[in-house]
XYZ file of C-alpha atoms in Angstrom:
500
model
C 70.320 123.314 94.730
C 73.836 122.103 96.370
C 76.133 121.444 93.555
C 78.398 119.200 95.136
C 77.923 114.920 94.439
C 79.977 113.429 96.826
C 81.116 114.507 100.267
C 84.332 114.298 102.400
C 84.793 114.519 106.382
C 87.073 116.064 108.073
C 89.049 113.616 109.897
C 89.434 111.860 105.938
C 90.559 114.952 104.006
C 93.046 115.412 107.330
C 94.364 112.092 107.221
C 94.971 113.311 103.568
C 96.703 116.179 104.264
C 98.739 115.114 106.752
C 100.111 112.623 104.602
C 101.562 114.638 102.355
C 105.235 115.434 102.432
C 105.949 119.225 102.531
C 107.575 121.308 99.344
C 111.446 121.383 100.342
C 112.300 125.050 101.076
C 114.772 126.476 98.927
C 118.026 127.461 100.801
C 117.205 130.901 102.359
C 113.870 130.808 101.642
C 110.932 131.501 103.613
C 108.051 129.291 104.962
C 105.017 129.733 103.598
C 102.161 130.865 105.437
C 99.920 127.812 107.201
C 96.895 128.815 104.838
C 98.988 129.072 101.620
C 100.486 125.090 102.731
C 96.420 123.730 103.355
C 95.242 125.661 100.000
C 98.195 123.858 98.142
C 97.368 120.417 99.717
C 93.804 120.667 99.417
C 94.853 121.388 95.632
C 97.112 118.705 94.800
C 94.200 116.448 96.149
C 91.958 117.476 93.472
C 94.413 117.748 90.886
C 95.363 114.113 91.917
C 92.207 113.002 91.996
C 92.487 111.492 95.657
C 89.829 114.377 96.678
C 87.016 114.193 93.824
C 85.511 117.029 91.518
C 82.308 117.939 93.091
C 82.988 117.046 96.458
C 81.750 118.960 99.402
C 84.340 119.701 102.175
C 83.997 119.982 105.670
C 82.820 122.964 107.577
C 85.352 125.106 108.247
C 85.277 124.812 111.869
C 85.339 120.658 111.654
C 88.409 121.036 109.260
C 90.058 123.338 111.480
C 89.406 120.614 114.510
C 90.916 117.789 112.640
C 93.711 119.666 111.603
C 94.374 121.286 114.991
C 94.740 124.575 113.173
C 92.292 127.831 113.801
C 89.285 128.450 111.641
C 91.229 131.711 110.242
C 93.609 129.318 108.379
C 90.667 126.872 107.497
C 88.904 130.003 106.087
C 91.815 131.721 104.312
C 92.845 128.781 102.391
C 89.334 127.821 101.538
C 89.057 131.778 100.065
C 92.768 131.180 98.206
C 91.205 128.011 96.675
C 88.074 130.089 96.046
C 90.143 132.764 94.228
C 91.885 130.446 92.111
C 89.220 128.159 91.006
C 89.374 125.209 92.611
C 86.484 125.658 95.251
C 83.047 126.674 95.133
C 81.042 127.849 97.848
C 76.928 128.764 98.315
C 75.406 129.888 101.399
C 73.807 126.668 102.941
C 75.025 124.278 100.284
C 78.343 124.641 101.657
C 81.785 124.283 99.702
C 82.724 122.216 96.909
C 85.657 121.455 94.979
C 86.419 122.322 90.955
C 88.537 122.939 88.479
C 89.044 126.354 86.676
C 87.765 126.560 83.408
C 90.769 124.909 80.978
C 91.577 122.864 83.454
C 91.452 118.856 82.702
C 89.805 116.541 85.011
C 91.894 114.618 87.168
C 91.847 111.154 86.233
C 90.703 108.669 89.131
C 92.760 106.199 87.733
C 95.590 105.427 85.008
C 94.092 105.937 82.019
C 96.234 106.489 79.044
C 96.503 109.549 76.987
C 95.028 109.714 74.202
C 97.437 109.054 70.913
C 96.824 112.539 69.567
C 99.027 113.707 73.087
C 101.930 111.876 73.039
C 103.726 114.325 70.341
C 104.662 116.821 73.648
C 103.723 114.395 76.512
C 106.022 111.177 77.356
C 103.660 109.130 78.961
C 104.949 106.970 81.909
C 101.392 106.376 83.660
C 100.215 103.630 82.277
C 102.208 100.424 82.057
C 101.134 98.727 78.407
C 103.328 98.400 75.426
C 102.648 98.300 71.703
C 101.239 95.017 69.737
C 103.702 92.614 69.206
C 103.879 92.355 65.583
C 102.927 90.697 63.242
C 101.558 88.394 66.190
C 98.018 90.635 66.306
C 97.579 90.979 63.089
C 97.888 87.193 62.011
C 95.615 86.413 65.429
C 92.948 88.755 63.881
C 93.429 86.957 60.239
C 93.464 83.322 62.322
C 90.570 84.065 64.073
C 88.379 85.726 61.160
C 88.903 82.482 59.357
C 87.161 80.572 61.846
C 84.230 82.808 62.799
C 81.545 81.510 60.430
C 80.454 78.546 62.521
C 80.364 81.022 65.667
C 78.271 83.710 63.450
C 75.315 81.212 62.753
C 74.672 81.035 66.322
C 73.757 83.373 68.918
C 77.000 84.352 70.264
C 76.233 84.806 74.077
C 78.819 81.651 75.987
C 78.506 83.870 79.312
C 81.564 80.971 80.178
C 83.279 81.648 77.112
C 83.894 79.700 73.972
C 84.391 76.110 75.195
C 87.583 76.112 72.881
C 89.453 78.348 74.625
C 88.261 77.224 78.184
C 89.966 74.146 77.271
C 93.006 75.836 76.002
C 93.900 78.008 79.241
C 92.827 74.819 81.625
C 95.157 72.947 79.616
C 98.326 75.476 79.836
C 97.536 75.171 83.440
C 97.642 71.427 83.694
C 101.171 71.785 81.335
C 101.948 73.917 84.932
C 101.425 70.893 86.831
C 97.562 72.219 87.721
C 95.308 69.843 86.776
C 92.201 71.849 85.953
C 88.905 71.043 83.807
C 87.511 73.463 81.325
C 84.598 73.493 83.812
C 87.234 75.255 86.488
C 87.730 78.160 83.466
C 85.352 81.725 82.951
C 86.724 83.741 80.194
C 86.267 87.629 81.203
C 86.530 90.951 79.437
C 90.380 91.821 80.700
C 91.616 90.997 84.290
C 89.484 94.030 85.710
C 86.269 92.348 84.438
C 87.036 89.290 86.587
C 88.130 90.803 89.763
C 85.116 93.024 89.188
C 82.918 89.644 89.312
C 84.763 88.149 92.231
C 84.365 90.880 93.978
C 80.450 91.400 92.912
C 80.300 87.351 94.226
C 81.997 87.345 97.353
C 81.957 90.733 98.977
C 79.007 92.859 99.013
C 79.442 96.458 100.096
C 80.802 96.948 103.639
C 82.630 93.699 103.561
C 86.759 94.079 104.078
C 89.220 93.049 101.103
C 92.713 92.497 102.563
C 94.975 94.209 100.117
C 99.048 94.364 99.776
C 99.916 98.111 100.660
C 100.895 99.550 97.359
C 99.188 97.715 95.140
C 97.637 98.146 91.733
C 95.800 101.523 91.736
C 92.672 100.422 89.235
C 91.944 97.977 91.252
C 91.437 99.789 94.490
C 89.975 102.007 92.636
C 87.445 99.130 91.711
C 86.943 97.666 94.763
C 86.530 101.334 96.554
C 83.313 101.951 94.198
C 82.276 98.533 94.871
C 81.639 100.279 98.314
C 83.835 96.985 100.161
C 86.173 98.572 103.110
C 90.178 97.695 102.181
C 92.633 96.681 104.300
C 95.724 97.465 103.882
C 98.839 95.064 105.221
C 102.076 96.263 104.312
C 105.010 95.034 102.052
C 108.125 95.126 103.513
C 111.280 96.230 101.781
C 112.974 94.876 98.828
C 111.690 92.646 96.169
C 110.577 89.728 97.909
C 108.186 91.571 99.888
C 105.435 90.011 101.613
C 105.704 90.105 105.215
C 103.895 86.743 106.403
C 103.792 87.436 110.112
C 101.458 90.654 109.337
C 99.373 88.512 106.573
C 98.666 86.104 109.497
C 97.766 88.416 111.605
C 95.834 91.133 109.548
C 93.711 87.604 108.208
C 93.052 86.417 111.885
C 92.040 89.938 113.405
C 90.326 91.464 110.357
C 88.456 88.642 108.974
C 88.469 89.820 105.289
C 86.018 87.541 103.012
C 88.704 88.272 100.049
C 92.325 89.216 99.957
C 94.077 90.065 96.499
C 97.838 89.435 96.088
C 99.971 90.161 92.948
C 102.638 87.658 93.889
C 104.417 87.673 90.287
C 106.380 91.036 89.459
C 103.852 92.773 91.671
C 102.410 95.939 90.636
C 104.086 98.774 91.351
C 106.694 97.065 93.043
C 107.804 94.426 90.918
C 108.602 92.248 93.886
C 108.520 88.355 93.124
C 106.833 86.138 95.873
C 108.958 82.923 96.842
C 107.641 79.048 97.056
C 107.500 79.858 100.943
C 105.179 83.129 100.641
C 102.642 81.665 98.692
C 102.421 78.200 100.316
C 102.360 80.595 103.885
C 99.822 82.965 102.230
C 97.833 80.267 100.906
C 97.771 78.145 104.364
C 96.716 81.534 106.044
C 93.901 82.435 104.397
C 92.460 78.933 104.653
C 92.888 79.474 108.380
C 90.678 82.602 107.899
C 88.087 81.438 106.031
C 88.975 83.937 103.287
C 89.295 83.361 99.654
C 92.458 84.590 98.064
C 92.523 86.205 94.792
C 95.842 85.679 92.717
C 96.442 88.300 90.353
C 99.012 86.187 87.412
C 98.579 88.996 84.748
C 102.778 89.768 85.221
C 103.390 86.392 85.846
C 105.122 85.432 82.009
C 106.638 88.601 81.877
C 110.145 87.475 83.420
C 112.879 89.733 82.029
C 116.038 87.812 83.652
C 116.550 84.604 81.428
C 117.860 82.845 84.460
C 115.300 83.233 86.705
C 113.418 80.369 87.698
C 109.905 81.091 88.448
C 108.051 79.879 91.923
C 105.140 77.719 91.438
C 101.526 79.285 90.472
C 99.823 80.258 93.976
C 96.794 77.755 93.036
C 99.846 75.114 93.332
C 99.631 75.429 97.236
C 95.597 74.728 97.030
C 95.275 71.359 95.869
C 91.403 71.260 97.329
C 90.928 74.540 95.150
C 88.486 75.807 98.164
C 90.938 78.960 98.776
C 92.785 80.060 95.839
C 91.100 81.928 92.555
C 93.217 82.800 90.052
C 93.050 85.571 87.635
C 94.777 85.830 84.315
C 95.166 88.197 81.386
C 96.391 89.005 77.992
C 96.268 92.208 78.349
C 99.894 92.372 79.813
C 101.604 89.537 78.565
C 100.089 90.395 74.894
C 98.383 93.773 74.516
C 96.541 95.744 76.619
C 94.117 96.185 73.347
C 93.088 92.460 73.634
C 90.628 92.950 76.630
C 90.559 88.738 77.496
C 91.124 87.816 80.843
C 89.855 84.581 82.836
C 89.305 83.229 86.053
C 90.373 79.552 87.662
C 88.450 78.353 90.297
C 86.527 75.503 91.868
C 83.646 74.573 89.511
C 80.811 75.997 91.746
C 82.938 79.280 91.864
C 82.357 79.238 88.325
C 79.064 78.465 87.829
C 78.053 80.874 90.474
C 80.286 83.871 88.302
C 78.565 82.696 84.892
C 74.944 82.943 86.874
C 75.576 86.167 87.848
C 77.234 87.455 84.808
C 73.453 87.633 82.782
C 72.884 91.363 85.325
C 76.677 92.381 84.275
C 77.954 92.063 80.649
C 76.528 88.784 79.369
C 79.633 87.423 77.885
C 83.118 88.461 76.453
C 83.520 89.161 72.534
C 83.583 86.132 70.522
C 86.355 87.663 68.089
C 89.119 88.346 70.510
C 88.569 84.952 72.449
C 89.045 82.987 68.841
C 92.538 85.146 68.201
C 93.735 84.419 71.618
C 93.002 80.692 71.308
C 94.609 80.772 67.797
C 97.488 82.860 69.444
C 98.058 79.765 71.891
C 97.100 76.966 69.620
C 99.831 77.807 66.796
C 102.727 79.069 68.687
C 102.029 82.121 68.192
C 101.585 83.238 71.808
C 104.762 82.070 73.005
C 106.377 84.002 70.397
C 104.862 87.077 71.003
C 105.506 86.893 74.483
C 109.213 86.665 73.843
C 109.237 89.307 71.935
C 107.481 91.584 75.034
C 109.751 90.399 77.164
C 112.754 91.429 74.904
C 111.080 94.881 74.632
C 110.305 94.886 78.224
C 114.202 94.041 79.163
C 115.395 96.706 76.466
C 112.943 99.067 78.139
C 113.793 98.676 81.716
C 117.463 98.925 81.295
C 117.555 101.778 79.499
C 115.160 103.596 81.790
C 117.270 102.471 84.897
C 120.318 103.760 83.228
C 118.729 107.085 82.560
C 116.950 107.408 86.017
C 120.479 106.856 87.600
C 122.046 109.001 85.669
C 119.236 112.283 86.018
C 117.893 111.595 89.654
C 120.843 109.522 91.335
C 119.350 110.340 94.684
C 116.464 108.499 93.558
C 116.263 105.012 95.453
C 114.554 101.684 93.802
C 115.666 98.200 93.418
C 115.720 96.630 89.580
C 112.871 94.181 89.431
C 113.697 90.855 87.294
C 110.092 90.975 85.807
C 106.909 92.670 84.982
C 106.865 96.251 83.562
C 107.447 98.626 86.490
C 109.614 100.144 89.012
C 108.889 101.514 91.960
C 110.898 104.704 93.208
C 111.857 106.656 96.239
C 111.941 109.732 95.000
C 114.685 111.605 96.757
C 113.171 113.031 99.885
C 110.773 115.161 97.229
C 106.355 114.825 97.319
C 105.132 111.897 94.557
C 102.150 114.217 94.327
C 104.149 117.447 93.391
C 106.287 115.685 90.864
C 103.030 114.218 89.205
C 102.095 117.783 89.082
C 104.700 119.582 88.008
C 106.276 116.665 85.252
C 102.244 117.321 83.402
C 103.626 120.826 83.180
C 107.103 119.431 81.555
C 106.127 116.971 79.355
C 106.255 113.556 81.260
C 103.070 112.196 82.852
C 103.849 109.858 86.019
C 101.945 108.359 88.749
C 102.349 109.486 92.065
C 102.579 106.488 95.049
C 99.602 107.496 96.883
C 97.386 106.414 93.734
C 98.541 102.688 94.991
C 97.749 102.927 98.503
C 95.020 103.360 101.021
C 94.211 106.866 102.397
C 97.178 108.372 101.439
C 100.298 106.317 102.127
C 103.636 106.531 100.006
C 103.814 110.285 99.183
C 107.674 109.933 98.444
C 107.072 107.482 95.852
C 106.599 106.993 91.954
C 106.127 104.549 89.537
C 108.143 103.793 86.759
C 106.775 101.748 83.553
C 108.692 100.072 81.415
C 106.962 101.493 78.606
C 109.941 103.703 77.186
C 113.352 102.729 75.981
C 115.880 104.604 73.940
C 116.366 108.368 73.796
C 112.876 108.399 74.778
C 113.728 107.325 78.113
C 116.850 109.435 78.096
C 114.558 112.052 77.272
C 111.737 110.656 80.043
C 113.980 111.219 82.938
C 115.890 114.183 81.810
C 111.819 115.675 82.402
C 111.988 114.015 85.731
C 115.307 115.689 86.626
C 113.534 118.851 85.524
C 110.082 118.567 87.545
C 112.217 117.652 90.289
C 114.084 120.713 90.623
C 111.416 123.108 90.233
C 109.798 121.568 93.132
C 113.169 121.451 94.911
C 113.264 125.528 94.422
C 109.470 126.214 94.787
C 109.488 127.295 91.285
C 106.957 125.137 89.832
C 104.158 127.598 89.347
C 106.206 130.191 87.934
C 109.604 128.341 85.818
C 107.660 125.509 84.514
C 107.601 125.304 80.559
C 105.399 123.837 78.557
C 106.395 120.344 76.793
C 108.127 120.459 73.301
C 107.317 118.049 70.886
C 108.890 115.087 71.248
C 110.080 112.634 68.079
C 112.113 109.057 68.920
């Protein structure tokens, strides 16, 4: 019985390969043999996650094809991968990939470690701060002292509770959007909503246009929700939405969906202007595509005096284009899994319908604390105390990055809680590798793109401040210099503990 649970071809795990950047040769050093550079490649794909556990590879002979390489270096580095664990082979069941035994999974996504970790392991991969206190614990009190009416009923409002429908359409309307509570679904968390959109309006095989990077989890997502993405590219700098190639990808392509993060975009942290969004907007209404606006950055401005562009719904008065999709997960804490959608009333019934075959309704608890939160004051407080953490955070971790990696190139976003790094010439991949090994877990760019792209990149949270962030990049400095030298299998240690 094959062992393997997912398969790749041979021109994808090519196009994989060749996007990686090379190791930098050390000055006088030699380079390494072609199978030893296709074992390591194939490896960092597994170890990345990009290439799953369990996944059959091509034939040796198709690999060597796509690669235009000869089946001896196909074979050789599928035997070095053999030899060290990371590939499993049976005689007409083909060859699979693995971990050794000790080894942890690769995570698909950006899950965070767990809290028994972080004594050795500075965690920069996911981008999620601590509870603003005391603002979650008096939410929790607040909203336990108005439960009883909700426990003597069912507790199933697949909508959510009508309360807090009218809360959020009223912050809108205070936004100068007029919306009804009927135009309102309360989700679990941002993913639960784009997971419903995309459940609605795009069926496997469909295309989803999709800013190239963008957030990882939700390509992730949308990849398992078997839709085909499409990629159009930001350009440079943090205003980065190139409208000429939006028009054009949404004319030729078609997509039923596209998904933009047009405040403090994730990873980039690029701000859309009144002109994007109103040009966005207008061109997927030419298309005949609905455009998903992803707002769960959008309160997290860092620069006091920045004024913020209008909402992207703004620029569809008709509401036939634009849905919107919001969170507290960001702006509060990621713990508080409530998100929402804002839509045209028959978007919304047509979500609640559908959500009695998904998961029936959002927790009752955490929708009365964040309608407390918002009713009393309280959320606007909070807020401004993440964004005070978030500013702390980001200019101490620019500092530090400056200071460790000056080679490194990035621009300093005015909001939302990452930046987005050239790394110097060196492989995202290899640093995400080798900084596990040093203490400091960071996302590599191709996690945030499509088939491979933006190898020279990482991402930067603004998760860390302090000598923690000192600290976070001094690791960086260090990961990147073993995989300057080659060194990283051998000079690598392993992380100290680590006390702020």
């Amino acid at each position: 019985m094959a062992q393997w649970t997912s398969a790749v071809g041979a021109t994808q795990l090519a196009r994989l390969i060749t996007s990686q950047q090379p190791r930098p040769a050390a000055a006088g050093a030699r380079k390494p043999p072609a199978y030893r550079s296709l074992a390591d490649g194939i490896r960092l794909l597994v170890l990345e996650g990009r290439v799953p556990v369990a996944a059959r590879l091509p034939a040796e002979r198709e690999l060597a094809t796509a690669l235009t390489l000869s089946r001896t270096t196909v074979a050789a580095a599928y035997e070095s991968l053999r030899a060290e664990g990371f590939l499993e082979s049976r005689r007409g069941a083909g060859s699979w990939t693995c971990v050794p035994a000790g080894n942890p999974l690769p995570a698909r996504g950006l899950e965070p470690l767990p809290p028994e970790a972080l004594g050795s392991m500075i965690d920069l991969g996911c981008a999620a701060l601590p509870a603003p206190e005391p603002w979650l614990t008096r939410a929790v009190q607040g909203a336990l002292e108005e439960l009883p009416p909700y426990a003597h009923t069912h507790g199933d409002y697949p909508a959510g509770l009508p309360a807090l429908r009218r809360m959020l359409a009223d912050r809108y309307t205070e936004r100068g959007i007029p919306t009804m509570p009927e135009q309102i679904m309360v989700t679990t968390g941002a993913m639960g909503a784009i997971d419903a959109i995309c459940h609605l309006f795009a069926g496997r095989g469909e295309r989803i246009a999709v800013e190239s990077p963008s957030y990882a989890n939700i390509l992730q997502l949308m990849r398992e929700a078997g839709v085909r993405l499409v990629p159009v590219a930001m350009s440079d700098g943090l205003t980065g939405w190139d409208l000429p190639t939006w028009r054009q990808v949404l004319r030729d392509a078609a997509p039923r969906l596209a998904y933009v993060v047009a405040d403090f975009h994730n990873p980039t942290g690029a701000l859309a202007t009144d002109e994007q969004r109103r040009a966005m907007v207008e061109a997927a209404r030419s298309a005949g595509t609905v455009l998903v606006a992803d707002e769960t950055m959008a309160e997290l401005q860092l620069d006091p005096d920045l004024e913020m562009p209008r909402p992207v719904c703004a620029f569809d008065p008709a509401g036939s284009t634009v849905v919107t999709v919001g969170s507290a997960s960001k702006a509060f804490w990621a713990g508080m899994r409530i998100g929402w959608v804002r839509a045209a009333p028959d978007v919304i019934r047509s979500l609640v319908a559908a959500r009695a075959y998904a998961d029936l309704g959002t927790p009752v608890l955490e929708q009365l604390a964040v309608n407390w939160l918002m009713r009393t004051g309280g959320w606007a407080q909070a807020v401004e105390l993440r964004r005070a953490q978030a500013r702390e955070n980001r200019d101490a971790l620019v500092a530090a990055v400056r200071r460790e990696l000056p080679d490194w190139e990035f621009e300093v976003p005015r909001g939302g809680l990452t930046l987005w790094a050239r790394a110097g010439g060196l492989s995202g991949s290899r640093l995400a590798e080798v900084g596990e090994r040093v203490g400091v877990r960071v996302p590599s760019g191709p996690r945030f793109g499509v088939d491979g792209a933006f190898e020279g990149y990482v991402r930067l949270p603004f998760t860390v401040g302090g000598p923690v962030a000192d600290e976070a990049a001094g690791r960086l400095a260090a990961a990147a210099r073993l995989v300057t030298t080659g060194a990283a299998g051998t000079d690598a240690q392993p992380p100290r503990t680590f006390v702020a």
